Amino acid sequence: MAFLLNQFRIKDLGKLHYFLGQEMLYKSDGVLICQRKFTMDILKEYDCFAYSTAPREPHLKAAIHVLRYLKKDLTLGIFLSNDPSYAISAYCGSDWAACPDSRKSVSGYIVLLGDIPISWKSKKQTIVSLSSTEAEYGPIRKVVGELIWIKRLLEELIVMCTNPIPVFCYS
């Protein structure tokens, strides 16, 4: 910081609290980034505090449902932990034959850098799996491909990943 002060005319404004619609809430174990003010503004604009039942217009029902969900906890957001451990880990799984119409499985994964989610995906599989074991191979293959990409990206940023990356699979 001293170097920047010597080179440029800058002013230290302290901790960031609000930027581009994102609110930063500082806690002892990290920072929570949320859109509390933005969510409150939308709730007020569409008068969601007044709705005791869902509106009759079908095109508004889904939007009102989402807004009511957000109204329950306005601090939903992304938590960035200040834990210095940044080990990569991954979790994946599949719900075999979850779609009642097509009998296709729904699978997904999440990749964590320490406690912070950095990549995730959930999708209905393109084929019908004949067993739960077969349904598990899809998400494992996807998450391993994602991990290879993340590891190469970190190496380009000169952050070496020498430890094996654990992948936890559930069904």
Short mmCIF file of C-alpha atoms in Angstrom, two decimals:
data_model
loop_
_atom_site.label_atom_id
_atom_site.label_comp_id
_atom_site.label_asym_id
_atom_site.label_seq_id
_atom_site.Cartn_x
_atom_site.Cartn_y
_atom_site.Cartn_z
CA MET A 1 0.00 0.00 0.00
CA ALA A 2 2.86 2.37 0.80
CA PHE A 3 4.30 1.84 -2.69
CA LEU A 4 1.00 2.82 -4.30
CA LEU A 5 0.70 5.88 -2.08
CA ASN A 6 4.16 7.01 -3.18
CA GLN A 7 3.48 6.42 -6.88
CA PHE A 8 -0.10 7.68 -7.21
CA ARG A 9 -2.43 10.16 -5.59
CA ILE A 10 -4.90 7.78 -4.00
CA LYS A 11 -7.13 7.84 -0.99
CA ASP A 12 -7.73 4.81 1.23
CA LEU A 13 -11.49 4.52 1.61
CA GLY A 14 -11.25 1.63 4.09
CA LYS A 15 -13.14 -1.63 3.75
CA LEU A 16 -15.40 -2.14 0.76
CA HIS A 17 -19.06 -2.22 1.79
CA TYR A 18 -21.04 -1.79 -1.44
CA PHE A 19 -19.91 -2.22 -5.04
CA LEU A 20 -21.92 -2.72 -8.26
CA GLY A 21 -25.02 -3.82 -6.39
CA GLN A 22 -23.09 -6.27 -4.19
CA GLU A 23 -22.97 -5.80 -0.44
CA MET A 24 -19.96 -6.97 1.56
CA LEU A 25 -20.78 -8.09 5.11
CA TYR A 26 -17.62 -8.66 7.14
CA LYS A 27 -17.63 -11.43 9.75
CA SER A 28 -14.87 -12.79 11.96
CA ASP A 29 -14.43 -15.88 9.74
CA GLY A 30 -14.73 -14.23 6.30
CA VAL A 31 -16.81 -12.01 4.04
CA LEU A 32 -20.38 -12.57 2.84
CA ILE A 33 -21.20 -11.08 -0.55
CA CYS A 34 -24.95 -10.63 -1.02
CA GLN A 35 -27.54 -8.47 -2.76
CA ARG A 36 -29.65 -7.54 0.26
CA LYS A 37 -30.40 -3.94 -0.85
CA PHE A 38 -31.14 -5.02 -4.43
CA THR A 39 -33.48 -7.77 -3.19
CA MET A 40 -35.28 -5.35 -0.84
CA ASP A 41 -35.72 -2.86 -3.71
CA ILE A 42 -37.30 -5.55 -5.92
CA LEU A 43 -39.57 -6.73 -3.12
CA LYS A 44 -40.77 -3.17 -2.56
CA GLU A 45 -41.11 -2.38 -6.28
CA TYR A 46 -43.36 -5.37 -6.93
CA ASP A 47 -45.19 -5.00 -3.62
CA CYS A 48 -44.30 -8.53 -2.52
CA PHE A 49 -44.84 -7.68 1.12
CA ALA A 50 -48.56 -7.29 0.39
CA TYR A 51 -49.11 -10.73 -1.21
CA SER A 52 -50.56 -13.20 1.24
CA THR A 53 -51.41 -15.69 -1.51
CA ALA A 54 -49.93 -16.22 -4.95
CA PRO A 55 -51.33 -13.96 -7.71
CA ARG A 56 -53.73 -15.51 -10.21
CA GLU A 57 -51.63 -14.54 -13.25
CA PRO A 58 -49.62 -17.66 -14.19
CA HIS A 59 -46.67 -15.66 -15.55
CA LEU A 60 -46.16 -14.01 -12.12
CA LYS A 61 -46.39 -17.13 -9.93
CA ALA A 62 -42.80 -18.31 -10.44
CA ALA A 63 -41.34 -14.83 -9.95
CA ILE A 64 -43.35 -14.25 -6.76
CA HIS A 65 -42.27 -17.67 -5.45
CA VAL A 66 -38.58 -16.77 -5.94
CA LEU A 67 -39.06 -13.35 -4.34
CA ARG A 68 -40.80 -14.89 -1.31
CA TYR A 69 -37.89 -17.31 -0.95
CA LEU A 70 -35.44 -14.40 -0.99
CA LYS A 71 -37.59 -12.45 1.48
CA LYS A 72 -37.09 -15.17 4.10
CA ASP A 73 -33.32 -14.54 4.23
CA LEU A 74 -32.04 -11.40 2.56
CA THR A 75 -28.42 -12.27 3.36
CA LEU A 76 -28.24 -15.30 1.06
CA GLY A 77 -25.05 -14.95 -0.91
CA ILE A 78 -21.52 -16.20 -1.41
CA PHE A 79 -19.35 -16.63 1.67
CA LEU A 80 -15.61 -16.17 1.21
CA SER A 81 -13.81 -17.77 4.13
CA ASN A 82 -10.57 -16.32 5.49
CA ASP A 83 -9.34 -19.84 6.28
CA PRO A 84 -5.81 -20.04 4.84
CA SER A 85 -6.31 -23.68 3.78
CA TYR A 86 -7.09 -23.67 0.09
CA ALA A 87 -7.10 -27.36 -0.68
CA ILE A 88 -9.25 -28.36 -3.65
CA SER A 89 -11.94 -30.99 -3.16
CA ALA A 90 -14.92 -32.15 -5.19
CA TYR A 91 -18.27 -33.80 -4.55
CA CYS A 92 -20.45 -35.44 -7.17
CA GLY A 93 -23.51 -37.58 -7.34
CA SER A 94 -26.45 -38.79 -9.32
CA ASP A 95 -30.12 -39.44 -8.68
CA TRP A 96 -30.68 -42.58 -10.74
CA ALA A 97 -33.77 -42.47 -12.98
CA ALA A 98 -35.04 -39.32 -11.25
CA CYS A 99 -37.12 -38.06 -14.18
CA PRO A 100 -40.45 -39.94 -14.08
CA ASP A 101 -41.14 -39.29 -17.79
CA SER A 102 -37.81 -40.20 -19.42
CA ARG A 103 -36.21 -42.24 -16.58
CA LYS A 104 -33.02 -40.24 -17.11
CA SER A 105 -30.79 -39.54 -14.13
CA VAL A 106 -30.05 -36.11 -12.72
CA SER A 107 -26.39 -35.65 -11.86
CA GLY A 108 -24.22 -32.89 -10.55
CA TYR A 109 -20.99 -31.83 -8.93
CA ILE A 110 -19.41 -29.06 -6.89
CA VAL A 111 -15.73 -28.11 -6.64
CA LEU A 112 -14.49 -26.34 -3.51
CA LEU A 113 -11.34 -24.27 -3.00
CA GLY A 114 -11.07 -24.54 0.77
CA ASP A 115 -14.64 -23.85 1.89
CA ILE A 116 -15.50 -21.72 -1.15
CA PRO A 117 -17.51 -23.19 -4.05
CA ILE A 118 -15.75 -22.27 -7.30
CA SER A 119 -17.49 -24.50 -9.82
CA TRP A 120 -20.74 -26.47 -9.87
CA LYS A 121 -23.20 -28.01 -12.28
CA SER A 122 -26.42 -30.00 -12.19
CA LYS A 123 -27.98 -31.50 -15.29
CA LYS A 124 -30.27 -34.24 -16.51
CA GLN A 125 -28.14 -36.90 -18.21
CA THR A 126 -28.52 -37.32 -21.96
CA ILE A 127 -28.90 -41.11 -21.83
CA VAL A 128 -30.94 -43.55 -19.75
CA SER A 129 -28.63 -45.37 -17.34
CA LEU A 130 -29.32 -49.07 -16.87
CA SER A 131 -27.99 -49.08 -13.29
CA SER A 132 -27.17 -46.67 -10.50
CA THR A 133 -23.47 -47.48 -10.97
CA GLU A 134 -23.65 -46.45 -14.62
CA ALA A 135 -25.44 -43.26 -13.61
CA GLU A 136 -22.56 -42.40 -11.24
CA TYR A 137 -19.86 -42.59 -13.94
CA GLY A 138 -21.23 -39.52 -15.77
CA PRO A 139 -20.77 -37.02 -12.95
CA ILE A 140 -17.42 -38.53 -11.94
CA ARG A 141 -16.11 -38.09 -15.49
CA LYS A 142 -17.44 -34.50 -15.63
CA VAL A 143 -15.98 -33.45 -12.28
CA VAL A 144 -12.57 -34.99 -13.05
CA GLY A 145 -12.50 -33.07 -16.35
CA GLU A 146 -13.36 -29.87 -14.46
CA LEU A 147 -10.62 -30.59 -11.89
CA ILE A 148 -8.01 -31.05 -14.63
CA TRP A 149 -9.02 -27.69 -16.12
CA ILE A 150 -8.89 -25.95 -12.70
CA LYS A 151 -5.50 -27.50 -11.89
CA ARG A 152 -4.05 -26.29 -15.21
CA LEU A 153 -5.53 -22.82 -14.63
CA LEU A 154 -3.96 -22.62 -11.17
CA GLU A 155 -0.60 -23.76 -12.57
CA GLU A 156 -0.76 -20.96 -15.16
CA LEU A 157 -1.30 -18.57 -12.24
CA ILE A 158 1.79 -20.13 -10.58
CA VAL A 159 -0.22 -21.88 -7.87
CA MET A 160 1.02 -25.46 -7.84
CA CYS A 161 -1.33 -28.28 -6.85
CA THR A 162 0.97 -31.08 -5.72
CA ASN A 163 -1.45 -33.00 -3.48
CA PRO A 164 -4.01 -35.41 -4.93
CA ILE A 165 -7.49 -33.87 -5.22
CA PRO A 166 -10.10 -35.89 -3.33
CA VAL A 167 -13.34 -36.60 -5.17
CA PHE A 168 -16.27 -37.71 -3.02
CA CYS A 169 -19.13 -39.48 -4.75
CA TYR A 170 -22.57 -40.13 -3.32
CA SER A 171 -25.73 -41.66 -4.70
#
